[in-house]
Coordinates of C-alpha atoms in Angstrom, one line a residue:
I22 CA -18.3 -193.2 67.3
E23 CA -16.9 -193.2 63.8
R24 CA -18.2 -189.6 63.1
N25 CA -16.6 -188.2 66.2
A26 CA -13.3 -190.1 66.0
P27 CA -10.7 -189.3 67.0
S28 CA -11.9 -187.2 70.0
P29 CA -12.7 -187.2 73.6
D30 CA -16.5 -187.6 72.6
A31 CA -15.5 -191.2 70.8
Y32 CA -14.2 -192.5 74.2
V33 CA -17.2 -191.4 76.1
A34 CA -19.4 -192.9 73.4
V35 CA -17.7 -196.3 74.0
Q36 CA -18.1 -196.0 77.6
K37 CA -21.8 -195.4 77.2
L38 CA -22.0 -198.3 74.8
A39 CA -20.5 -200.6 77.4
Y40 CA -22.7 -199.2 80.1
Q41 CA -25.3 -202.0 80.2
T42 CA -22.6 -204.8 80.1
I43 CA -20.7 -203.2 82.8
K44 CA -23.9 -202.7 85.0
D45 CA -24.9 -206.3 84.4
R46 CA -21.3 -207.1 85.5
N47 CA -20.6 -208.8 82.2
W48 CA -17.1 -208.0 82.2
T49 CA -15.8 -209.9 79.2
A50 CA -18.5 -208.1 76.9
A51 CA -17.4 -204.9 78.3
A52 CA -13.9 -205.6 77.6
D53 CA -14.6 -206.6 74.0
T54 CA -16.5 -203.3 73.5
F55 CA -13.4 -201.4 74.3
K56 CA -11.1 -203.4 72.2
T57 CA -13.4 -203.3 69.2
Y58 CA -13.6 -199.3 69.2
A59 CA -10.0 -198.5 70.5
K60 CA -8.8 -197.4 66.9
F61 CA -11.2 -194.5 67.2
F62 CA -9.7 -193.0 70.3
L63 CA -7.1 -190.2 70.7
K64 CA -3.6 -191.6 71.4
D65 CA -3.6 -190.8 75.0
E66 CA -6.8 -192.7 75.3
Q67 CA -5.6 -195.6 73.4
R68 CA -2.8 -196.0 76.0
R69 CA -5.4 -196.1 78.7
I70 CA -7.4 -199.0 76.9
P71 CA -5.0 -201.9 78.0
R72 CA -5.5 -200.8 81.7
T73 CA -9.2 -200.5 81.5
I74 CA -9.4 -204.0 79.7
E75 CA -7.0 -205.4 82.4
M76 CA -9.5 -204.1 85.1
L77 CA -12.2 -205.5 83.4
T78 CA -10.9 -209.2 83.0
S79 CA -8.6 -209.6 86.0
K80 CA -9.6 -211.7 89.0
E81 CA -12.0 -209.8 91.3
A82 CA -10.5 -208.7 94.5
R83 CA -12.4 -210.3 97.6
I84 CA -13.9 -207.3 99.3
S85 CA -17.3 -207.0 101.3
I86 CA -19.5 -204.0 100.6
S87 CA -22.4 -203.0 102.9
N88 CA -25.1 -200.2 102.8
L89 CA -24.8 -198.4 106.1
G90 CA -28.6 -199.0 106.7
D91 CA -31.5 -197.0 108.0
S92 CA -29.7 -195.0 110.6
I93 CA -27.7 -193.4 107.9
N94 CA -29.5 -193.7 104.5
T95 CA -33.0 -192.6 103.5
K96 CA -34.9 -192.7 100.2
T97 CA -33.5 -189.2 99.5
G98 CA -29.7 -188.6 98.9
E99 CA -27.0 -189.1 101.3
W100 CA -23.3 -188.6 100.1
D101 CA -19.8 -187.1 100.8
P102 CA -19.2 -189.6 103.6
T103 CA -16.6 -188.0 105.9
P104 CA -15.3 -189.9 108.9
T105 CA -13.2 -188.3 111.7
P106 CA -9.8 -190.0 111.8
D107 CA -10.5 -191.4 115.2
G108 CA -13.6 -193.1 113.9
S109 CA -15.9 -191.6 116.3
T110 CA -18.1 -189.5 113.9
L111 CA -19.4 -189.6 110.3
Y112 CA -20.3 -186.6 108.7
M113 CA -22.3 -186.4 105.4
T114 CA -24.3 -184.3 102.8
T115 CA -28.0 -185.0 102.5
T116 CA -30.8 -183.4 100.6
G117 CA -34.5 -183.6 100.9
R118 CA -34.8 -185.0 104.4
P119 CA -37.7 -184.2 106.6
D120 CA -35.4 -183.1 109.4
G121 CA -33.3 -181.1 107.2
S122 CA -33.0 -177.4 107.0
G123 CA -33.7 -177.1 103.3
G124 CA -31.8 -177.9 100.3
E125 CA -28.4 -179.8 100.9
D126 CA -27.5 -180.0 104.6
V127 CA -24.7 -181.5 106.7
F128 CA -25.7 -184.4 109.0
Y129 CA -23.6 -186.5 111.3
S130 CA -23.7 -189.8 113.1
E131 CA -21.8 -191.0 116.1
R132 CA -20.5 -194.5 116.6
K133 CA -21.3 -196.2 119.9
N134 CA -20.4 -199.7 120.6
G135 CA -19.4 -200.4 117.1
K136 CA -22.5 -199.1 115.5
W137 CA -23.5 -195.8 113.7
G138 CA -26.4 -193.9 115.5
K139 CA -29.2 -192.1 113.8
A140 CA -27.9 -189.3 111.6
K141 CA -28.7 -185.7 113.0
N142 CA -29.0 -182.5 111.5
I143 CA -25.8 -180.6 112.4
G144 CA -27.9 -177.4 112.6
R145 CA -27.2 -173.8 112.9
P146 CA -24.8 -171.9 112.3
I147 CA -23.6 -174.5 109.5
N148 CA -26.6 -175.3 108.1
A149 CA -27.9 -171.8 107.6
N150 CA -27.9 -171.4 103.9
L151 CA -29.6 -172.9 101.0
S152 CA -26.8 -175.5 100.2
E153 CA -24.0 -176.8 102.4
T154 CA -21.9 -179.6 101.4
I155 CA -19.1 -181.2 103.4
D156 CA -15.6 -182.1 101.9
N157 CA -13.3 -183.2 104.6
V158 CA -12.5 -183.0 108.4
S159 CA -9.2 -182.2 110.0
A160 CA -7.2 -185.0 111.7
D161 CA -8.0 -183.6 115.2
G162 CA -11.7 -183.4 114.4
N163 CA -11.8 -179.7 115.1
T164 CA -12.3 -178.3 111.6
L165 CA -14.9 -178.9 109.0
F166 CA -14.1 -178.1 105.5
L167 CA -17.2 -177.2 103.6
S168 CA -18.0 -175.8 100.1
G169 CA -20.8 -173.8 98.6
F170 CA -22.0 -170.4 97.2
F171 CA -22.5 -168.4 100.3
R172 CA -22.5 -164.8 101.2
G173 CA -19.1 -163.2 100.2
S174 CA -18.1 -166.0 97.8
Y175 CA -15.7 -164.9 95.1
G176 CA -17.0 -167.1 92.4
Q177 CA -19.3 -170.0 91.6
F178 CA -18.4 -172.3 94.6
D179 CA -16.0 -171.6 97.4
I180 CA -14.2 -173.5 100.4
Y181 CA -15.3 -172.6 103.9
T182 CA -14.4 -173.8 107.3
A183 CA -16.1 -174.3 110.6
E184 CA -14.1 -174.5 113.8
R185 CA -15.3 -176.4 116.9
T186 CA -15.4 -174.5 120.4
A187 CA -16.3 -175.6 123.8
T188 CA -20.0 -174.9 123.2
G189 CA -20.4 -175.9 119.6
W190 CA -19.5 -174.9 115.9
E191 CA -18.5 -171.5 115.0
T192 CA -20.1 -169.6 111.9
L193 CA -18.6 -170.6 108.6
K194 CA -15.4 -168.8 107.7
H195 CA -14.4 -168.0 104.0
M196 CA -11.1 -169.3 103.2
P197 CA -8.8 -166.4 101.8
Q198 CA -7.4 -166.0 98.3
P199 CA -5.5 -167.7 96.7
I200 CA -7.4 -170.8 97.8
N201 CA -10.6 -169.3 96.7
S202 CA -10.9 -167.5 93.6
Q203 CA -13.6 -166.3 91.0
Y204 CA -13.7 -169.8 89.8
H205 CA -15.0 -173.1 91.2
E206 CA -13.2 -174.4 94.3
E207 CA -14.1 -177.4 96.4
S208 CA -12.7 -180.6 98.2
G209 CA -10.7 -178.6 100.6
G210 CA -9.0 -180.8 103.2
M211 CA -5.9 -180.4 105.4
S212 CA -3.0 -182.8 105.8
A213 CA -2.6 -184.6 109.0
D214 CA 0.4 -182.7 110.0
G215 CA -1.6 -179.3 109.5
K216 CA 0.9 -177.9 107.1
A217 CA -0.8 -178.4 103.5
L218 CA -4.2 -177.9 102.1
I219 CA -5.5 -180.0 99.1
F220 CA -8.3 -178.7 97.1
T221 CA -9.6 -178.6 93.4
S222 CA -10.5 -175.9 91.2
D223 CA -11.3 -175.2 87.5
R224 CA -9.1 -172.0 87.5
P225 CA -7.0 -171.3 84.2
G226 CA -3.6 -172.6 84.1
G227 CA -4.3 -176.0 84.9
I228 CA -3.5 -179.2 82.7
G229 CA -5.4 -178.7 79.5
P230 CA -7.8 -176.1 78.4
H231 CA -9.8 -173.9 80.7
V232 CA -13.4 -175.4 80.7
P233 CA -15.6 -174.2 83.5
R234 CA -17.4 -176.7 85.5
G235 CA -21.2 -176.7 85.0
V236 CA -21.3 -174.5 81.9
V237 CA -20.8 -176.6 78.9
V238 CA -20.8 -180.3 77.9
Y239 CA -17.4 -181.6 77.8
H240 CA -16.1 -185.0 77.7
G241 CA -19.5 -186.3 77.9
G242 CA -20.5 -184.3 81.0
I243 CA -20.5 -180.9 82.6
Q244 CA -17.7 -181.6 85.1
G245 CA -15.4 -179.3 83.0
N246 CA -11.7 -179.3 83.6
V247 CA -11.0 -179.4 87.2
D248 CA -7.6 -180.1 88.8
V249 CA -6.3 -181.0 92.1
Y250 CA -4.0 -178.2 93.8
V251 CA -2.1 -177.9 97.3
V252 CA -1.3 -174.7 99.1
L253 CA 1.3 -174.8 102.0
K254 CA 0.9 -173.0 105.3
T255 CA 3.5 -170.2 105.9
K256 CA 4.0 -167.8 108.7
D257 CA 2.3 -165.2 106.6
G258 CA -0.7 -167.4 105.5
W259 CA -0.7 -169.6 102.4
S260 CA 1.8 -170.2 99.6
K261 CA 0.7 -169.9 95.8
P262 CA -1.5 -173.0 94.8
I263 CA 0.6 -175.7 93.4
N264 CA -0.8 -177.9 90.7
L265 CA -0.1 -181.5 91.4
G266 CA 0.9 -181.9 87.9
S267 CA 0.1 -184.3 84.9
T268 CA 0.5 -187.6 86.5
I269 CA -2.6 -186.7 88.8
N270 CA -4.4 -184.1 86.5
T271 CA -5.6 -184.5 83.1
P272 CA -7.3 -182.2 80.5
Y273 CA -10.6 -183.3 82.0
A274 CA -12.0 -183.4 85.6
E275 CA -10.4 -184.6 88.8
R276 CA -12.5 -183.8 91.9
S277 CA -13.3 -185.2 95.3
A278 CA -9.6 -185.3 96.5
Y279 CA -8.7 -186.8 99.9
L280 CA -5.2 -187.1 101.4
H281 CA -4.9 -189.9 103.7
P282 CA -3.4 -189.1 107.2
D283 CA -0.3 -191.1 106.1
G284 CA 0.6 -187.9 104.1
K285 CA 1.3 -189.9 101.0
T286 CA -1.8 -191.5 99.7
L287 CA -4.2 -189.4 97.7
Y288 CA -7.6 -190.6 96.6
F289 CA -9.5 -188.7 93.9
S290 CA -12.1 -189.2 91.2
S291 CA -11.5 -188.6 87.6
D292 CA -13.0 -189.0 84.2
G293 CA -9.7 -188.4 82.5
H294 CA -7.9 -191.5 83.6
Y295 CA -8.7 -195.1 82.7
G296 CA -12.0 -196.4 84.0
L297 CA -15.6 -197.6 83.5
G298 CA -17.4 -194.4 82.6
G299 CA -18.1 -191.1 84.0
M300 CA -15.7 -190.4 87.0
D301 CA -14.0 -193.3 88.8
V302 CA -12.0 -193.3 92.0
L303 CA -8.3 -193.7 91.7
K304 CA -5.4 -193.8 94.2
S305 CA -1.7 -192.4 93.8
T306 CA 1.2 -192.3 96.2
R307 CA 3.3 -189.2 96.8
L308 CA 7.0 -190.2 95.9
S309 CA 9.0 -187.4 97.6
D310 CA 8.6 -185.6 101.0
T311 CA 9.9 -182.4 99.5
S312 CA 7.7 -182.4 96.1
W313 CA 4.1 -182.2 95.6
T314 CA 4.4 -182.9 91.9
Q315 CA 5.9 -186.3 92.0
W316 CA 3.3 -189.0 92.2
S317 CA 2.9 -192.6 91.2
E318 CA 0.8 -193.7 88.2
P319 CA -2.8 -193.6 89.5
V320 CA -4.4 -196.9 90.0
N321 CA -8.2 -197.4 89.5
I322 CA -9.6 -198.9 92.9
G323 CA -11.6 -201.4 91.0
R324 CA -14.9 -202.5 89.3
Q325 CA -16.5 -203.5 92.7
I326 CA -16.6 -199.6 93.7
N327 CA -16.6 -197.9 90.6
S328 CA -19.4 -198.1 88.1
P329 CA -20.4 -196.8 84.7
N330 CA -21.9 -193.6 86.4
D331 CA -20.1 -190.9 88.4
D332 CA -18.3 -192.2 91.6
W333 CA -16.7 -190.1 94.4
G334 CA -16.3 -189.5 98.0
Y335 CA -14.2 -192.5 98.7
K336 CA -12.3 -192.2 102.1
P337 CA -10.5 -195.1 103.8
N338 CA -10.1 -195.1 107.6
V339 CA -6.8 -194.4 109.3
T340 CA -5.9 -198.0 109.5
G341 CA -6.6 -198.6 105.8
D342 CA -8.9 -201.6 106.3
T343 CA -12.4 -200.0 105.8
A344 CA -13.5 -197.3 103.4
Y345 CA -16.7 -195.1 103.0
F346 CA -18.2 -194.2 99.7
A347 CA -21.4 -193.0 98.1
A348 CA -23.2 -194.7 95.2
F349 CA -26.3 -193.8 93.2
N350 CA -29.2 -196.2 93.1
R351 CA -26.8 -199.0 93.8
E352 CA -28.5 -202.5 93.9
G353 CA -29.7 -203.0 97.5
G354 CA -29.7 -199.2 98.3
K355 CA -32.4 -197.2 100.1
G356 CA -32.9 -194.9 96.9
D357 CA -31.0 -191.9 95.3
W358 CA -27.5 -191.6 96.8
D359 CA -26.7 -193.9 99.7
I360 CA -23.6 -194.2 101.8
Y361 CA -21.7 -197.6 101.8
T362 CA -18.7 -199.1 103.7
A363 CA -16.2 -201.6 102.2
T364 CA -13.3 -203.4 103.1
I365 CA -10.1 -202.4 101.1
S366 CA -8.4 -204.4 98.5
K367 CA -4.6 -204.6 98.6
N368 CA -4.1 -202.2 95.6
A369 CA -6.3 -199.6 97.2
K370 CA -4.7 -199.6 100.7
P371 CA -2.9 -196.5 102.1
E372 CA 0.3 -196.5 104.0
N373 CA 0.6 -197.9 107.7
V374 CA 0.5 -195.3 110.4
A375 CA 1.0 -194.9 114.2
T376 CA -2.0 -193.1 115.9
I377 CA -2.0 -191.6 119.3
S378 CA -5.1 -190.8 121.2
G379 CA -5.6 -189.5 124.8
K380 CA -6.6 -186.5 127.0
V381 CA -4.8 -183.5 127.9
T382 CA -5.4 -182.4 131.7
D383 CA -3.9 -180.4 134.5
A384 CA -2.5 -182.1 137.5
D385 CA -6.3 -182.2 139.1
G386 CA -7.7 -183.9 136.0
K387 CA -9.3 -180.8 134.6
P388 CA -9.4 -181.0 130.7
L389 CA -7.3 -178.5 128.9
D390 CA -7.5 -176.8 125.6
A391 CA -4.0 -177.2 124.2
A392 CA -1.9 -177.5 121.1
I393 CA -0.5 -180.8 120.2
R394 CA 2.8 -180.6 118.3
W395 CA 5.2 -183.5 117.3
E396 CA 8.8 -183.2 115.9
N397 CA 11.5 -185.2 114.1
L398 CA 13.8 -185.8 117.0
S399 CA 16.7 -186.5 114.5
T400 CA 16.2 -183.0 112.9
K401 CA 14.6 -180.9 115.6
E402 CA 11.9 -179.8 113.1
V403 CA 8.3 -179.6 114.1
V404 CA 6.7 -181.8 111.6
G405 CA 3.1 -181.4 112.8
Q406 CA 0.8 -179.5 114.9
L407 CA -3.1 -179.7 115.8
K408 CA -5.4 -179.0 118.7
T409 CA -7.1 -180.9 121.5
N410 CA -10.9 -181.1 121.4
P411 CA -11.9 -177.8 123.3
R412 CA -14.8 -179.6 125.0
D413 CA -13.1 -182.4 126.7
G414 CA -9.3 -182.1 126.0
T415 CA -9.1 -185.2 124.0
F416 CA -6.6 -185.5 121.1
F417 CA -5.8 -187.8 118.1
I418 CA -2.8 -187.7 115.9
A419 CA -1.5 -189.8 113.0
L420 CA 2.2 -190.3 112.4
P421 CA 3.8 -191.7 109.2
L422 CA 6.1 -194.4 109.8
G423 CA 9.9 -194.2 109.4
K424 CA 10.8 -191.4 111.9
N425 CA 11.7 -191.0 115.7
Y426 CA 9.1 -188.6 117.1
G427 CA 8.8 -186.6 120.1
Y428 CA 5.2 -185.3 120.9
F429 CA 3.9 -183.0 123.4
A430 CA 1.0 -180.8 124.6
E431 CA 1.7 -176.9 124.7
K432 CA -0.4 -174.3 126.6
Q433 CA 0.6 -170.9 128.0
G434 CA 1.6 -170.9 131.5
Y435 CA 2.2 -174.7 131.7
Y436 CA 5.1 -177.0 131.3
S437 CA 4.9 -179.7 128.8
V438 CA 6.1 -183.2 129.4
S439 CA 7.1 -184.7 126.1
K440 CA 6.6 -188.4 125.1
N441 CA 8.5 -190.4 122.5
I442 CA 7.6 -192.9 119.8
D443 CA 10.4 -194.4 117.7
L444 CA 8.8 -195.6 114.3
R445 CA 12.1 -196.0 112.3
K446 CA 11.9 -199.7 112.2
K447 CA 7.9 -200.2 112.5
K448 CA 6.2 -201.7 109.5
T449 CA 2.7 -202.3 110.8
N450 CA -0.3 -200.1 112.0
I451 CA 0.3 -198.9 115.7
H452 CA -2.1 -197.4 118.1
I453 CA -1.2 -195.8 121.5
S454 CA -3.5 -194.5 124.2
E455 CA -1.8 -192.1 126.5
N456 CA -2.8 -189.1 128.5
I457 CA -0.7 -186.1 128.9
I458 CA -0.7 -184.1 132.2
L459 CA 0.6 -180.5 132.2
T460 CA 1.7 -178.7 135.2
Q461 CA 1.5 -175.0 135.9
L462 CA 4.7 -173.1 136.0
K463 CA 3.4 -171.6 139.3
E464 CA 2.7 -175.0 140.8
L465 CA 6.3 -176.1 139.8
L466 CA 7.8 -173.3 141.9
E467 CA 5.7 -173.9 144.9
S468 CA 5.4 -177.7 145.0
N469 CA 9.1 -178.8 144.9
K470 CA 7.7 -181.7 142.6
S471 CA 10.2 -183.4 140.1
I472 CA 9.2 -183.4 136.5
P473 CA 10.7 -185.9 134.1
I474 CA 12.5 -184.8 131.2
N475 CA 11.5 -187.6 128.8
N476 CA 13.0 -187.3 125.6
I477 CA 16.7 -187.5 126.9
F478 CA 18.7 -190.1 125.2
F479 CA 22.2 -191.6 126.1
N480 CA 23.9 -194.7 124.8
T481 CA 24.1 -197.5 127.4
N482 CA 26.6 -196.7 130.4
E483 CA 27.5 -193.4 128.6
F484 CA 26.6 -189.8 129.5
V485 CA 27.0 -187.9 126.2
L486 CA 23.7 -186.4 125.0
Q487 CA 22.5 -187.8 121.6
K488 CA 21.1 -185.2 119.3
E489 CA 17.6 -186.4 119.6
S490 CA 17.8 -185.0 123.1
F491 CA 18.3 -181.4 121.9
P492 CA 14.6 -180.4 121.1
E493 CA 13.4 -181.1 124.5
L494 CA 16.3 -179.4 126.3
D495 CA 15.8 -176.5 124.0
R496 CA 12.2 -176.1 125.2
L497 CA 13.3 -176.2 128.8
A498 CA 16.0 -173.7 128.2
S499 CA 13.5 -171.5 126.6
I500 CA 11.2 -171.5 129.8
L501 CA 14.2 -170.9 132.1
K502 CA 15.4 -167.9 130.0
E503 CA 11.8 -166.6 130.2
N504 CA 11.6 -167.0 134.0
K505 CA 14.9 -166.1 135.2
T506 CA 13.9 -166.3 138.8
I507 CA 13.4 -170.2 138.6
K508 CA 16.3 -172.1 140.1
I509 CA 16.2 -175.8 139.3
E510 CA 18.0 -179.0 140.3
I511 CA 18.7 -181.3 137.6
S512 CA 18.7 -185.0 138.9
G513 CA 20.1 -188.2 137.4
H514 CA 18.7 -191.7 138.2
T515 CA 19.6 -195.3 137.0
D516 CA 18.1 -198.8 137.4
D517 CA 19.3 -201.4 140.0
V518 CA 21.6 -203.2 137.6
G519 CA 25.3 -202.9 138.2
K520 CA 27.4 -201.6 141.1
D521 CA 26.2 -198.8 143.3
E522 CA 29.3 -196.7 142.9
S523 CA 29.2 -196.9 139.0
N524 CA 25.5 -196.1 139.0
L525 CA 26.1 -193.0 141.1
K526 CA 28.8 -191.7 139.0
L527 CA 26.9 -192.4 135.7
S528 CA 23.8 -190.6 137.0
Q529 CA 25.8 -187.6 138.2
N530 CA 27.6 -187.4 134.9
R531 CA 24.2 -187.5 133.0
A532 CA 22.9 -184.8 135.1
N533 CA 25.9 -182.7 134.7
A534 CA 25.6 -183.2 130.7
V535 CA 22.1 -181.8 130.9
R536 CA 23.2 -178.8 133.1
E537 CA 26.0 -178.0 130.6
Y538 CA 23.7 -178.2 127.7
L539 CA 21.3 -175.5 129.3
I540 CA 24.1 -173.3 130.2
K541 CA 25.5 -173.4 126.7
S542 CA 22.0 -172.6 125.5
G543 CA 21.9 -169.3 127.6
C544 CA 20.5 -170.2 130.9
E545 CA 22.0 -168.7 134.0
E546 CA 24.8 -171.0 135.4
K547 CA 24.1 -170.1 139.2
M548 CA 20.5 -171.0 138.9
I549 CA 21.0 -174.6 137.8
T550 CA 22.6 -177.4 140.1
S551 CA 23.1 -181.1 139.2
I552 CA 23.1 -184.2 141.4
G553 CA 23.1 -188.1 140.7
Y554 CA 21.0 -190.4 142.9
G555 CA 22.1 -193.6 141.2
K556 CA 19.4 -196.4 141.9
K557 CA 18.2 -194.8 145.2
K558 CA 15.0 -193.2 144.1
P559 CA 13.0 -195.8 141.6
V560 CA 9.8 -194.8 140.4
N561 CA 9.0 -198.5 139.7
K562 CA 10.3 -201.1 142.3
E563 CA 9.4 -204.1 140.0
K564 CA 12.3 -206.1 138.5
T565 CA 11.2 -206.0 135.0
D566 CA 12.8 -204.5 131.9
E567 CA 9.9 -202.0 131.7
A568 CA 10.3 -200.9 135.1
R569 CA 14.0 -200.4 134.8
A570 CA 13.7 -198.3 131.8
Q571 CA 11.3 -196.1 133.7
N572 CA 13.7 -195.9 136.5
R573 CA 16.6 -194.7 134.0
R574 CA 15.8 -191.0 133.9
V575 CA 16.5 -187.2 134.2
E576 CA 14.4 -185.0 136.1
F577 CA 14.3 -181.5 137.2
R578 CA 12.4 -179.5 140.1
A579 CA 12.4 -175.9 141.2
V580 CA 14.4 -175.2 144.4
K581 CA 14.5 -172.2 146.6

């Protein structure tokens, strides 16, 4: 230690010196080791020492940790636990299994009745090379992100995707430049809104010197200097990579990045931040919706998960109460790398979110392959988009709290009925199960059926459209302008509270307001009529607040 001080090697040497005491959970002795040799560290490492000591000596959080058992783990290696956000499937990387395809393979397990089933080989075309490792899965479960050295790779390790179809998984697709390069890229993962891709790379230009991964011994290992980056989806492809900055990245290695569906909480492994040795899992929160370089100071998730060895692959579930992680030869394991589940301590929890799941079908109940989009009703901005499962039409979306959202399914030739969820005042996790039924435009013309315009908002007893109504009406206007032969009737409806005459007048004025908006948006005036029915046509005859809310509505139907 004295010979190498001050240098990164001195810090690594002290971590190795403390290895056994940490392994034996003798936290006081481990803390004393760091205190004793702190003077030999570099200045930036000396600043990290108090945080390491605090982690070693603070009261241990009460969490439970469980090996996932024989259905998942074997005597050979299982790591990279990758749960789908809906909690139905767990993907993983394995090696040496007798039912594998050779080398490293991707396996998966399905959850039924609260238990994980026996892990299965995902098979071809994914497991078709010598080494396939899984990094992440998209929020809708339809895209797998993998990394490896496959045919056509630009460099040592590249990021690939596999898309789910109605009949299985497509052949791996190589992600383009500038995501992949001649250097080492991995940990690809899409944000829950489908607009950004997080990944890691050892390319030059990061924080600190360029040190390729796996080439030389650096900071006590061969991880090199790897940083976390993000690229943003544009109409032309992808933006230039953005380094997440010096709060996240250090002159050493940051790998195994995972952005939670809350869009704010980043989990990653690092051997450059404070920790117990090797790579430790840390958590940081994005501080601005408009910046990818402003982050909170990373927090080590604790000595119950992290060890003196390299730790990575930590992924909390959507609700933030359970996490999956891999550990090497942990006490009570099956051997080699095993996958574990753990409850999450307070300092490691992500932000709360709202989740919505259901199925998109046509009027006859047939599943549809459709796009799911959601928008901020206050700004008219489409803030996220994903896809339904092409096999069965199911969908799953996760929404950060704090906004008033409209969400809808979209498919060519169909009219989409929108839904609304107002999360501006919500503080806790919310889950909604709700199906979406799409109606063919042809059927609208022929059936004389009334379709609700759901995301229309008025103040009580008023008929001035609130701005949150505009995105929904803009979509209807677009359909009418594309199909100029469609003539429609806009109908207004109220509940049964109040005088009949007042209700009739209010419903007429609200229908008129919608008609006027559509005309101002470029629709043919002569093709749109409006009428108010007051309380005459309730859709729910119960005398409850919920029923009355359903009856207060605006609808349209095609007329001849």
